[in-house]
Coordinates of C-alpha atoms and ligand atoms in Angstrom, one line a residue:
X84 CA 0.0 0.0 0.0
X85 CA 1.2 3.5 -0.8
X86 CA 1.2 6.4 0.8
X87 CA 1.5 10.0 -1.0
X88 CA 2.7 12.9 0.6
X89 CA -0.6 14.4 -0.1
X90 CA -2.3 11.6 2.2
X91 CA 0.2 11.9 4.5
X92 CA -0.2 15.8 5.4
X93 CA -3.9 14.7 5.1
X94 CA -3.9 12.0 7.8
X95 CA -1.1 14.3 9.9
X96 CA -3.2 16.9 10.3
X97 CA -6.5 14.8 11.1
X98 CA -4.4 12.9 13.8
X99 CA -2.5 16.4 15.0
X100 CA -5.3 19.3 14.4
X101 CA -8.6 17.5 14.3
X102 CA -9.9 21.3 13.9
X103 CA -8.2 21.8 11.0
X104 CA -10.1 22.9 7.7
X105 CA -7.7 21.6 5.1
X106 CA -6.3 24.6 4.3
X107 CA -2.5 24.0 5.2
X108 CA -2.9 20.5 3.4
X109 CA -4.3 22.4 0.2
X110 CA -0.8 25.1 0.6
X111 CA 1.6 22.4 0.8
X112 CA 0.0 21.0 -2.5
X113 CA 0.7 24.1 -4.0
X114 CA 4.4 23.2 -3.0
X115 CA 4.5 20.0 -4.4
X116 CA 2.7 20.8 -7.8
X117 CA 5.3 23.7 -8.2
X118 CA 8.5 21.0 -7.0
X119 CA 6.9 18.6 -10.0
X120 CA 6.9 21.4 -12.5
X121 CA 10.5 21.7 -11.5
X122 CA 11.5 18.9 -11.7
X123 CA 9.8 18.1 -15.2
X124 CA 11.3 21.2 -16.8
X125 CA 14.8 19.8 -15.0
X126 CA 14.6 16.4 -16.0
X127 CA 14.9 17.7 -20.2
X128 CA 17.0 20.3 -19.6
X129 CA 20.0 19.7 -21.8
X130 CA 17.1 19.4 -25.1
X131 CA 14.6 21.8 -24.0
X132 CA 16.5 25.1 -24.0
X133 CA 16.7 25.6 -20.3
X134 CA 20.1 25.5 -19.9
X135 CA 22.2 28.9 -19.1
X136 CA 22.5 32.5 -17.7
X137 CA 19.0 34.1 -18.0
X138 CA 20.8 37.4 -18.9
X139 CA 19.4 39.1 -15.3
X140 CA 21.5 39.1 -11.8
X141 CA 19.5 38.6 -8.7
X142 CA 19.0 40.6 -5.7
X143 CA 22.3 38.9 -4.6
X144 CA 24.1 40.3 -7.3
X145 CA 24.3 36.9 -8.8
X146 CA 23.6 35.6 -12.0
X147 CA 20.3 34.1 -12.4
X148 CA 19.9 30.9 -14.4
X149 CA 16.9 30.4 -17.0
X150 CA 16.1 27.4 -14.2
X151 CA 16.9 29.8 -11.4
X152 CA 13.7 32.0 -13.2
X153 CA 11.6 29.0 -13.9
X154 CA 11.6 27.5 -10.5
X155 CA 10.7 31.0 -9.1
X156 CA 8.2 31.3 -11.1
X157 CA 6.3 28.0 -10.7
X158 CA 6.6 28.6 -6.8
X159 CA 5.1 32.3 -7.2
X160 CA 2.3 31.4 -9.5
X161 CA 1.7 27.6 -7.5
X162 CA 1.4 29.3 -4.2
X163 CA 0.0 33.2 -4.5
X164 CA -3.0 31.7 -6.0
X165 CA -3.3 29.5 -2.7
X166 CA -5.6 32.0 -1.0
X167 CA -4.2 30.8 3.1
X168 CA -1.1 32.3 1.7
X169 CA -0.4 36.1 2.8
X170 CA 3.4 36.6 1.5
X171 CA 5.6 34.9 -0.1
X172 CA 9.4 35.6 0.1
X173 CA 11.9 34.3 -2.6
X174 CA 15.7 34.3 -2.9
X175 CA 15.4 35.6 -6.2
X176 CA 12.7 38.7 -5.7
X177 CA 14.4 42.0 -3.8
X178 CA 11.6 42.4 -2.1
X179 CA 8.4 40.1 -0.1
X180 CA 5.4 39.8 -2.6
X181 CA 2.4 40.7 0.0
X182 CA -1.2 39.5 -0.7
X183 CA -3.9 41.6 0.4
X184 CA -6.1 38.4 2.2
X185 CA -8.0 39.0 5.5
X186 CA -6.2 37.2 8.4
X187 CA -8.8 34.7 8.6
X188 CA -7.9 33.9 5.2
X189 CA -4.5 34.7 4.4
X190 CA -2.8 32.6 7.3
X191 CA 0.2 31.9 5.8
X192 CA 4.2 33.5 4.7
X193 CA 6.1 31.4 2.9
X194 CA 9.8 31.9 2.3
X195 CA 11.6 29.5 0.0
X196 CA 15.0 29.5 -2.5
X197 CA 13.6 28.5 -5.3
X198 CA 16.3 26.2 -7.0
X199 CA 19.8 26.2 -4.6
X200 CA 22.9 25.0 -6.0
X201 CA 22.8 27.1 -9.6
X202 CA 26.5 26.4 -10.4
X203 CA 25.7 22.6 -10.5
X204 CA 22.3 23.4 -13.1
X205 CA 23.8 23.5 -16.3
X206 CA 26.1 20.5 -15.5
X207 CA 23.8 17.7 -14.5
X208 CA 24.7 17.8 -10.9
X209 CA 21.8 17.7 -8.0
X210 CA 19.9 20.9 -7.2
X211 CA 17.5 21.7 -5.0
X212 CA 14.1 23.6 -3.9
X213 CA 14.0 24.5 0.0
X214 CA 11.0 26.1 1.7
X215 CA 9.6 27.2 5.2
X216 CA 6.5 28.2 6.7
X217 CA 5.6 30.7 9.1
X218 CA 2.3 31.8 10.8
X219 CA 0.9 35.5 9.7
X220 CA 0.0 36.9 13.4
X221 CA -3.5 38.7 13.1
X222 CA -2.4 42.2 12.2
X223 CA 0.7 41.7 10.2
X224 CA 2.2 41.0 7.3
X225 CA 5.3 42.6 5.6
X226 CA 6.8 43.2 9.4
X227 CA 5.7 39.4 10.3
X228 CA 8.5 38.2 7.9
X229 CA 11.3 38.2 10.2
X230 CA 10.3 35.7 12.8
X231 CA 12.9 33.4 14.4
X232 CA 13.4 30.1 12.8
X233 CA 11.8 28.1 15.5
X234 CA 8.5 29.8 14.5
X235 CA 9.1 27.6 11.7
X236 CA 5.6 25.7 11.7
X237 CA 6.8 23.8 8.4
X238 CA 10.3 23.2 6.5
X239 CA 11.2 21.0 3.7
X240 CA 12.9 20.4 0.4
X241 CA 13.1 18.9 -3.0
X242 CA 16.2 17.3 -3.9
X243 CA 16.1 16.9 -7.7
X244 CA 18.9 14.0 -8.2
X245 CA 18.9 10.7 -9.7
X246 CA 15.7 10.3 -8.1
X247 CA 14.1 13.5 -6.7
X248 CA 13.1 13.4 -3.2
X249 CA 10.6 15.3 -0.9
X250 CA 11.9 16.1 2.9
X251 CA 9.8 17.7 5.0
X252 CA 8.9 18.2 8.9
X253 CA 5.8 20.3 10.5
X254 CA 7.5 19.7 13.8
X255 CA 6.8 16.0 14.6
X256 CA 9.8 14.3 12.6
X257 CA 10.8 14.3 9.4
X258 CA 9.6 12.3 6.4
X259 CA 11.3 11.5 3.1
X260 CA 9.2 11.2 -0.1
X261 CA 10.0 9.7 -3.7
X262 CA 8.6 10.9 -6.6
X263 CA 7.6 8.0 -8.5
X264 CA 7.5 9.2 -11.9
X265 CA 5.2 6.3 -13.4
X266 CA 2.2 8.0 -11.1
X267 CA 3.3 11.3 -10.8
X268 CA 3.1 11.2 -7.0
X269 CA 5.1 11.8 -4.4
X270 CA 5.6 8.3 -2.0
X271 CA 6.5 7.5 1.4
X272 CA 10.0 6.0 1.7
X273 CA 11.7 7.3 4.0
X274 CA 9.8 7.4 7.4
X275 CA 10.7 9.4 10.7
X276 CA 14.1 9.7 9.3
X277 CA 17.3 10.5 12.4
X278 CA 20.2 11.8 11.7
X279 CA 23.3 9.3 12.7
X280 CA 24.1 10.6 16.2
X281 CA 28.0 11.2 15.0
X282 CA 29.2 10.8 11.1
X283 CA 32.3 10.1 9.5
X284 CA 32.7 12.9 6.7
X285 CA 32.9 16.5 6.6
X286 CA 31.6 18.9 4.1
X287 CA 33.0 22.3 3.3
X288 CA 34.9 24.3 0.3
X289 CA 38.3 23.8 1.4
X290 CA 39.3 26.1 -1.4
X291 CA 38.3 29.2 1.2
X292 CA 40.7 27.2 3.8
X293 CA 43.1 30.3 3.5
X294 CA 40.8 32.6 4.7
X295 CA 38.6 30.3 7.9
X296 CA 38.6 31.6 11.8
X297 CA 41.6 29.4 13.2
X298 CA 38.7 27.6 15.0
X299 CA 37.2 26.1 11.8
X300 CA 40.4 25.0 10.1
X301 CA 41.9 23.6 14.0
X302 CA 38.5 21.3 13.7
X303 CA 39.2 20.1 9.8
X304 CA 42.4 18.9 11.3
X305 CA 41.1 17.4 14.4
X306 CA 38.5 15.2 12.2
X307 CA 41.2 14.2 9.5
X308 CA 43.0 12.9 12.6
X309 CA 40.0 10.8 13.7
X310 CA 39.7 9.9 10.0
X311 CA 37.1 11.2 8.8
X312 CA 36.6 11.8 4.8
X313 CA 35.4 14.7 2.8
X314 CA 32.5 15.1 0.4
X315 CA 31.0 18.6 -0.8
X316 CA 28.9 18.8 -4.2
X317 CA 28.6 22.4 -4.0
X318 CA 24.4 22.2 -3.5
X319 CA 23.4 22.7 -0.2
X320 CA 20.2 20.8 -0.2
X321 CA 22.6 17.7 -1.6
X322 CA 25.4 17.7 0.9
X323 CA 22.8 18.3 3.4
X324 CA 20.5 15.3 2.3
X325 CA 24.2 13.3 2.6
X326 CA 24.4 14.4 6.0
X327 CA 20.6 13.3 6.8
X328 CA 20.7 10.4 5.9
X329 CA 24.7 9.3 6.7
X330 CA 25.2 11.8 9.5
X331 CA 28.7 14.0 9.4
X332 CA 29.0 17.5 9.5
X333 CA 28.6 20.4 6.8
X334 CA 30.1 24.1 7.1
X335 CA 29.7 27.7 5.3
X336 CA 32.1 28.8 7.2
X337 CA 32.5 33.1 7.5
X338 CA 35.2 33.7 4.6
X339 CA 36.9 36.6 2.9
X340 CA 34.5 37.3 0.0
X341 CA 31.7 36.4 2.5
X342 CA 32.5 37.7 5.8
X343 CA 28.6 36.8 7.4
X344 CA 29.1 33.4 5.3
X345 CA 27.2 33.1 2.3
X346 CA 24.1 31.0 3.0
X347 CA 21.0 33.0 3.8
X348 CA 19.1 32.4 7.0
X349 CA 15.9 32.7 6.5
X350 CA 15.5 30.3 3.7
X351 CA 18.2 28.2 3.4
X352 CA 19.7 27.9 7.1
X353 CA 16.4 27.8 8.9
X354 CA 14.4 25.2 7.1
X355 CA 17.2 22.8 7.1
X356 CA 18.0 23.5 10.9
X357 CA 14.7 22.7 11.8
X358 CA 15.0 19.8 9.8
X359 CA 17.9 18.7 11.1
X360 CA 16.7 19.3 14.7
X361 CA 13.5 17.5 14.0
X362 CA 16.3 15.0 13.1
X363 CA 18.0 14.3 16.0
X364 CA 20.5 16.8 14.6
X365 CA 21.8 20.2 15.4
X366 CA 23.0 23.7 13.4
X367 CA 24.2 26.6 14.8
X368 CA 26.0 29.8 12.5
X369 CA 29.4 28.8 14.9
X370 CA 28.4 30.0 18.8
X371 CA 24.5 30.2 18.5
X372 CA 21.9 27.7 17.8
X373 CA 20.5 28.5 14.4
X374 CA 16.7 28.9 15.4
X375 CA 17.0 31.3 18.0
X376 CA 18.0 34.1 15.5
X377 CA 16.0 36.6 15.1
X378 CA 16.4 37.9 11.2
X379 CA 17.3 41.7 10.4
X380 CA 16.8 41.0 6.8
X381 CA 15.6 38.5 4.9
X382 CA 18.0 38.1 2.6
X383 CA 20.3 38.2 5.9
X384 CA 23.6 35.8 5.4
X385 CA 24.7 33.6 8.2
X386 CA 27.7 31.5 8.9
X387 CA 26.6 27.7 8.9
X388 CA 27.3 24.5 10.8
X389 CA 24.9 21.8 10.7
X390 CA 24.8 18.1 11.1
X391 CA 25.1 15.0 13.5
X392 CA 24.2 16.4 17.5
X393 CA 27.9 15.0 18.4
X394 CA 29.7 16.6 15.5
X395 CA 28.3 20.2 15.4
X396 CA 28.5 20.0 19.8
X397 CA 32.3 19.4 19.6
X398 CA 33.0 22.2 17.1
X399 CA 30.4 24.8 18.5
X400 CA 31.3 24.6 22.5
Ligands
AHM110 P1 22.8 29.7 -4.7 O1 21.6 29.9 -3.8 O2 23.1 30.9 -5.5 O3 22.7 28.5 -5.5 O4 24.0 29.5 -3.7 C1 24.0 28.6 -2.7 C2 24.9 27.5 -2.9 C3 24.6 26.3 -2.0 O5 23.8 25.4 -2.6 C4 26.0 25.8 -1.7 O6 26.1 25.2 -0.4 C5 26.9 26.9 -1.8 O7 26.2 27.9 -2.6 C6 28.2 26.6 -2.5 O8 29.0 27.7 -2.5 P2 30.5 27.7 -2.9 O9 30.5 27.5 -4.4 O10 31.1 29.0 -2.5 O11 31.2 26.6 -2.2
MG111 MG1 20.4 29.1 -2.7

């Protein structure tokens, strides 16, 4: 017997909010249309044209893809016309896109990077769509945005690889999902997934060694001295799906062209945090624990360090 993600946030939210109207169930649909859109326009990417720079730079300053525009889209057009949503936030807009819905109605902010990892699109290597939900408090919107990350009621993301995957948590574990292409849905595989307690790889772009706090680069050596390995693909949502599932440790460490570190908190460091936590695991930006932050911006940058509870301990005490 299968069980789709759509059944499963169904039968979730009977068993955890029997008061629930459906609404939340019928947003994250919105999400998983959008990731299957991706993915689709992905999977024929070398013959369809949607390889390359789209000709535009981001808020970020950096390039955006023709995928990186794509993805955005989908994800704008899949969830604005969600009416429980009340703002979304996206990696590749400068600014929130607020919806003028009642609070009754419009319960919902939804930040998300639409497709992470752009140096690895046009080269067949994994990339990925991360996203987290928030509450609108009656009486806010635009200022409601930058809540701490464990006001995360939601997190999750779409690992488009050799098989794409759904991970997501709503604060009661986290579940894996496999897109089975021959029925177009999304199926439980990976259930109430922990995160090794300790690992036996690290993840980072030792290319920036030169320019890490002496404490990051004293811990490298410490771990090649216990023997652990390296792996780093370059996508977030890949190396952190390794980590998941294998356990191990990943850093964005602060670095000379990115003195704040060069992930972004809201929607890259806090969905995975929470998944990580929800995990078993742990993330903290190198002192402080990841979701206690509360976001000055939200395209804010934030050092990273996320992974096994045992790992991330020893390097962040
Ligand atoms: P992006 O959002 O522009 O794709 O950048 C984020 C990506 C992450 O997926 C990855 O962890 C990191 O950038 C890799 O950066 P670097 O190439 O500096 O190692
Ligand atoms: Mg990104």
């Amino acid at each position: 017997m299968i069980v789709t993600v759509q059944q499963h946030i169904m039968f979730e939210q009977r068993r955890r909010h029997p008061e629930a109207r459906g609404r939340f169930s019928w947003l994250l649909s919105g999400l998983t249309l959008a990731a299957k859109m991706i993915e689709a326009k992905i999977r024929r990417a070398g013959i369809n044209d949607a390889l390359g720079s789209a000709g535009e730079t981001n808020v970020q300053g950096e390039t955006q893809q023709k995928l990186d525009v794509y993805a955005n889209q989908a994800l704008l057009h899949c969830l604005g016309v969600r009416d429980s949503v009340a703002a979304l936030v996206s990696e590749e807009n400068e600014e929130p896109l607020v919806f003028d819905r009642a609070a009754e109605t419009g319960e919902y902010i939804i930040v998300f990077d639409p497709l992470d990892g752009s140096s690895n699109i046009d080269v067949n290597v994994n990339v990925g769509t991360i996203f987290s939900i928030l509450r609108r408090p009656p009486g806010h919107v635009g200022d409601a945005i930058l809540q701490p990350g464990h006001h995360q009621i939601a997190a999750g993301y779409v690992l488009y690889g050799p098989s794409t995957m759904l991970v997501y948590t709503t604060g009661d574990g986290v579940f894996g999902f496999t897109l089975d292409p021959a029925i177009g849905a999304f199926v439980l595989s990976h259930e109430h997934v922990q995160m090794p307690e300790q690992g036996r790889i690290y993840s980072v772009n030792e290319a920036n060694a030169d320019s890490f706090p002496p404490a990051y680069s004293e811990y490298f050596a410490a771990l090649r001295k216990k023997g652990y390995t390296s792996r780093y693909i370059g996508s977030l949502v890949a190396d952190f799906h390794r980590t998941l599932l294998k356990g191990g440790i990943f850093f964005y460490p602060p670095t000379k062209s990115h003195p704040c570190g060069k992930l972004r908190l809201l929607y890259e460091a806090n969905p995975l945090a929470f998944i990580a936590e929800q995990a078993g695991g742990l993330a903290t930006n190198g002192r402080s624990r990841i979701l206690d932050l509360t976001p000055t911006d939200i395209h804010q940058r934030t050092p990273f360090v996320i992974g096994s509870h045992a790992d991330v301990t020893n390097f962040s005490n």
